mmCIF file of C-alpha atoms and ligand atoms in Angstrom:
data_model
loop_
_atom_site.group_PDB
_atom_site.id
_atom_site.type_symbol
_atom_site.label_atom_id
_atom_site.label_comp_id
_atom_site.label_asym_id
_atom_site.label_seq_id
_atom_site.Cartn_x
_atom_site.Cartn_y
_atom_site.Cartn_z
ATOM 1 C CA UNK A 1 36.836 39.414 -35.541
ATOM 2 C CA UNK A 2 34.656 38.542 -38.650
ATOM 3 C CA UNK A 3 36.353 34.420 -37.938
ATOM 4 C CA UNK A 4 35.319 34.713 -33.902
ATOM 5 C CA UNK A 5 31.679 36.315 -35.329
ATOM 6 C CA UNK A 6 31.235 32.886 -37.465
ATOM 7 C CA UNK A 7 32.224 30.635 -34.414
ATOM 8 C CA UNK A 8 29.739 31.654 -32.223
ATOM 9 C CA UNK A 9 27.219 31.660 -34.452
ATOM 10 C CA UNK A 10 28.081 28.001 -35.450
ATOM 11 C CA UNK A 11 27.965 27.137 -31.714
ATOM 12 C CA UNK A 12 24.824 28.730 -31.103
ATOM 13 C CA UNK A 13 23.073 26.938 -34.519
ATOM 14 C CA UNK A 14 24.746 23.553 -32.930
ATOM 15 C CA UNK A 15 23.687 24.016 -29.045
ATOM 16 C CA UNK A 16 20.152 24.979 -30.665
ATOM 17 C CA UNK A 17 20.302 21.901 -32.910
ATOM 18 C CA UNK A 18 21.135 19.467 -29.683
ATOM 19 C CA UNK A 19 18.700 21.096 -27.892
ATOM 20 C CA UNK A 20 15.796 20.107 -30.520
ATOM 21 C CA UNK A 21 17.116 16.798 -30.532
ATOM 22 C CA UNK A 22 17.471 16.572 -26.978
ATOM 23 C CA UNK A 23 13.870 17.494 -26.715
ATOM 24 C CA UNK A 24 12.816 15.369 -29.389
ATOM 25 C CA UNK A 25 14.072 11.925 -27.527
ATOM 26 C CA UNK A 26 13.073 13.313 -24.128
ATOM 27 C CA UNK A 27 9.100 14.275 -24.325
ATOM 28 C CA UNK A 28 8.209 10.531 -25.327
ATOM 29 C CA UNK A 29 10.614 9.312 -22.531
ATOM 30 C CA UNK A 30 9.185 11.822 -20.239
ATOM 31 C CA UNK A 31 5.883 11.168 -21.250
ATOM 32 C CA UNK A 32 6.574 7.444 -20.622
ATOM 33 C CA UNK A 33 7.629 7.926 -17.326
ATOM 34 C CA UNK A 34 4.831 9.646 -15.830
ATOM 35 C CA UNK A 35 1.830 8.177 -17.893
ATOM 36 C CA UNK A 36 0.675 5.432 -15.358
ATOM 37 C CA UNK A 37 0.082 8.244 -12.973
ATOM 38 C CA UNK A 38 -2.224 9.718 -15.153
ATOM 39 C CA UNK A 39 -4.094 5.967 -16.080
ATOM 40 C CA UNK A 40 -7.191 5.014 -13.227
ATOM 41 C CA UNK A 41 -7.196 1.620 -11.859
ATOM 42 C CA UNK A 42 -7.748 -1.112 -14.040
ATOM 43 C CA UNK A 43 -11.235 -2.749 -13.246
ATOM 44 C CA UNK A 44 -11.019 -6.546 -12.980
ATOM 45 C CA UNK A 45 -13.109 -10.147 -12.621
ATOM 46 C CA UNK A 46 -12.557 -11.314 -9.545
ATOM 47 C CA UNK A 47 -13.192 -15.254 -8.412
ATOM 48 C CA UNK A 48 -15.938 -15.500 -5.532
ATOM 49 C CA UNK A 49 -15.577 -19.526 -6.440
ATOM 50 C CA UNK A 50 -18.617 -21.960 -6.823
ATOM 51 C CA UNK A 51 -22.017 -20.439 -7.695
ATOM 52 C CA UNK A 52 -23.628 -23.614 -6.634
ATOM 53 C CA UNK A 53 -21.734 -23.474 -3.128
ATOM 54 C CA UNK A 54 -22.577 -19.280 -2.446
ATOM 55 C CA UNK A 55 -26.299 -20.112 -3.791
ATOM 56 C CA UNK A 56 -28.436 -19.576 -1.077
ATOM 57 C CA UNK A 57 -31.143 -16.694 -0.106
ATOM 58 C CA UNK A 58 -29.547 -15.559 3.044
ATOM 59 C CA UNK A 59 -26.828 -13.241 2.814
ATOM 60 C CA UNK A 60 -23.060 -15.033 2.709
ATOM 61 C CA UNK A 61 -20.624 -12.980 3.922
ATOM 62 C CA UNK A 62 -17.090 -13.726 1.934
ATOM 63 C CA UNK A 63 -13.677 -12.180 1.946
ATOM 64 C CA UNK A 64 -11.155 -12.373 -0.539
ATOM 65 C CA UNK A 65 -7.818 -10.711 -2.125
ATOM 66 C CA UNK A 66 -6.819 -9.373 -5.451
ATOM 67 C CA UNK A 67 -3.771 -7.572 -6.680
ATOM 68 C CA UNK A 68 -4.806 -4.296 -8.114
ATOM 69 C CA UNK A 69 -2.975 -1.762 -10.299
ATOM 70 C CA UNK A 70 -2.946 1.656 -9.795
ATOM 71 C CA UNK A 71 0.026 3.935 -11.564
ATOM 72 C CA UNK A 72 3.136 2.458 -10.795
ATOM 73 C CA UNK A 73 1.612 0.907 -7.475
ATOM 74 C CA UNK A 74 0.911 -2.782 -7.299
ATOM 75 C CA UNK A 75 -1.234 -3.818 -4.154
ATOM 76 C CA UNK A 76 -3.085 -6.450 -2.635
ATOM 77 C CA UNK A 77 -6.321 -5.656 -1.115
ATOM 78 C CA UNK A 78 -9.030 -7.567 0.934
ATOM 79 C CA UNK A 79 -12.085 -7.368 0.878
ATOM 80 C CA UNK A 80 -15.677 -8.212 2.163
ATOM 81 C CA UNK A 81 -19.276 -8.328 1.026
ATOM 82 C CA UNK A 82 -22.378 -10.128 1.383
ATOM 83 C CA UNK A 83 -23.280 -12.197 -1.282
ATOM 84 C CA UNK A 84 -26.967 -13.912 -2.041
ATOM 85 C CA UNK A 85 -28.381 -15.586 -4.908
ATOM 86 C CA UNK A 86 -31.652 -13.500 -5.415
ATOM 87 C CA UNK A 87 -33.129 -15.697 -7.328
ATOM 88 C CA UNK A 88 -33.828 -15.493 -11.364
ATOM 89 C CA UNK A 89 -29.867 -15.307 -12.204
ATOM 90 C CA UNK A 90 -29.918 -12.493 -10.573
ATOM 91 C CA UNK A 91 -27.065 -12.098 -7.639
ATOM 92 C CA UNK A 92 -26.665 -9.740 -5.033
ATOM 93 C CA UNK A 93 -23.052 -8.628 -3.628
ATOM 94 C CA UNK A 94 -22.755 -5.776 -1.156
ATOM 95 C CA UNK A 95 -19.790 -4.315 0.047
ATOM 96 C CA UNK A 96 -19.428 -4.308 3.529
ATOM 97 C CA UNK A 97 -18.072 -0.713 3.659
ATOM 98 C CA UNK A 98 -20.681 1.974 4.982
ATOM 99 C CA UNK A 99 -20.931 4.543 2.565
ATOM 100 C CA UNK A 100 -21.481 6.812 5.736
ATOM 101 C CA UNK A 101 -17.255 6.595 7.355
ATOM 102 C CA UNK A 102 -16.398 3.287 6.159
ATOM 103 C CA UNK A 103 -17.321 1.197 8.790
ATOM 104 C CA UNK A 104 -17.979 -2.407 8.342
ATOM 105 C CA UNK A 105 -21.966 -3.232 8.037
ATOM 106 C CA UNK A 106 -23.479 -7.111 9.239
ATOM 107 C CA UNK A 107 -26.100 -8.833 8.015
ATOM 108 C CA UNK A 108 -29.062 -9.186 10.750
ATOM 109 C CA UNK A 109 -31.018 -11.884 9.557
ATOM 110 C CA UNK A 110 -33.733 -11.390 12.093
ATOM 111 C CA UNK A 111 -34.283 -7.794 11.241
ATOM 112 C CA UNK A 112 -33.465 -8.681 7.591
ATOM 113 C CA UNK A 113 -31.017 -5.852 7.134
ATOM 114 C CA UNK A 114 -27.231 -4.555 7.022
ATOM 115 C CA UNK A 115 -26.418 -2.342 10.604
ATOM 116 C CA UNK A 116 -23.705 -0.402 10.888
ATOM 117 C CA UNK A 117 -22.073 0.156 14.313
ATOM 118 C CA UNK A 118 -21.360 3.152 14.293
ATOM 119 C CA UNK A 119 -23.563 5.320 13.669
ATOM 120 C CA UNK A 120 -26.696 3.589 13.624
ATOM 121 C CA UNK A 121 -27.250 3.255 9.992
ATOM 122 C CA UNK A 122 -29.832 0.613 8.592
ATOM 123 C CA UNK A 123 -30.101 -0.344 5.467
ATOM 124 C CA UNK A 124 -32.576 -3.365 3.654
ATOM 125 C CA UNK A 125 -31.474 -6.133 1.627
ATOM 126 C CA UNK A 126 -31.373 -4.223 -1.967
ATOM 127 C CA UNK A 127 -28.438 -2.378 0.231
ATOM 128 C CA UNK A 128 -30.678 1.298 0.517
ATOM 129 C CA UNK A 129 -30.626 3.217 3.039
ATOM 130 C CA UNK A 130 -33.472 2.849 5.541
ATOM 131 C CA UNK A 131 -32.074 4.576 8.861
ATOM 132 C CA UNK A 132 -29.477 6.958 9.854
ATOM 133 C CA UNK A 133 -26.945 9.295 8.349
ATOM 134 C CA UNK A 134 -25.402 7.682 5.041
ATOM 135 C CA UNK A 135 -25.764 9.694 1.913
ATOM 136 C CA UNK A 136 -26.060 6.558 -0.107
ATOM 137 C CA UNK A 137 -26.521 2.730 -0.586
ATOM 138 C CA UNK A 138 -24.243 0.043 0.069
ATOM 139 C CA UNK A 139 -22.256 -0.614 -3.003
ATOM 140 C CA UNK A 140 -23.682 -3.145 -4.994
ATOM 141 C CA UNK A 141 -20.763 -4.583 -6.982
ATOM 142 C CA UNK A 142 -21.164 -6.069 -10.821
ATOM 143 C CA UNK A 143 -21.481 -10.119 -11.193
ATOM 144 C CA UNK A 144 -21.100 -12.841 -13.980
ATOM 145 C CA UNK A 145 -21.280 -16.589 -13.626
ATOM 146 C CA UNK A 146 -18.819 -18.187 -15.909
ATOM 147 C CA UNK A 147 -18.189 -22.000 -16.049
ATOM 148 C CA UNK A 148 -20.312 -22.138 -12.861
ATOM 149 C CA UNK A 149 -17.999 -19.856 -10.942
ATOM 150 C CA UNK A 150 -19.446 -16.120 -9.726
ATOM 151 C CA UNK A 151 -16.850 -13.218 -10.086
ATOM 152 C CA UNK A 152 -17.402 -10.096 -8.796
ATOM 153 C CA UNK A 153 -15.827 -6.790 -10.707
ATOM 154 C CA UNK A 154 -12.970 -4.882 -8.601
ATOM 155 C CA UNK A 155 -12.010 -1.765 -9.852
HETATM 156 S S1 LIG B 201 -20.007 4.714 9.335
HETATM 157 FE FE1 LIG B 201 -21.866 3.646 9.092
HETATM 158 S S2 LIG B 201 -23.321 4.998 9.889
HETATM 159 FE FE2 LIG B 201 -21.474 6.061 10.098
#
């Protein structure tokens, strides 16, 4: 009795020993696992090409792809949006997404503003709203000219 008392105490002090250990090599696995899930999308530069080419004061609309991280998902994505050298060193680049639905805005140079199709929306070359129903701007995305080529930040 007193022998069989001493066994099963030594295999509960050993399956209580693995079990630390076991958890002690599986947390930082575990947590290594599942971590990009919990990391946002990496912002990035993107290359819109030759400043001197997209110069211009109209509004140049240009479409592009980049490959964008987000957890354990890898994707291309396209994209379009108005560019225009305002002038100064100063650059303007609008996405073409409404921020109403999502609809894809055009540049009317006769009425010098972005319309959206859908729903009417208007809005004026600093990409505010000026007409209709969306609760805010167009996005207006970051710039940088480096070695004489404009990049636009993704995120
Ligand atoms: S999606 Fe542009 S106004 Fe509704």
């Amino acid at each position: 009795m007193k022998k069989k008392g001493r066994r099963s105490f030594l295999e509960i002090v050993t399956a209580f020993i693995g079990g630390i250990l076991g958890l002690a090599a599986g947390i930082p696995l575990i947590g290594f696992a599942i971590s990009p899930a919990f990391k946002k999308g990496e912002s990035k530069w993107v290359d819109l090409g030759l400043a001197d080419r997209l110069k211009n004061s109209r509004f140049k609309k240009v479409d592009y792809t980049f490959t964008a991280k987000d957890g354990w998902v890898k994707a291309t994505k396209k994209r379009s949006v108005y560019v225009t050298d305002a002038g100064n060193g100063e650059w303007r680049v609008f996405s073409r997404i409404c921020s109403h639905l999502g609809c894809l805005v055009r540049w009317d140079e006769s009425k010098e503003s972005f319309l959206c199709p859908c729903h009417g929306a208007i809005f004026d070359k600093t990409g505010a709203v000026v007409a209709g129903p969306p609760p805010e701007p167009l996005q207006k995305l970051e710039t940088k000219v480096e070695a004489g080529i404009l990049y636009v930040k993704e995120t």
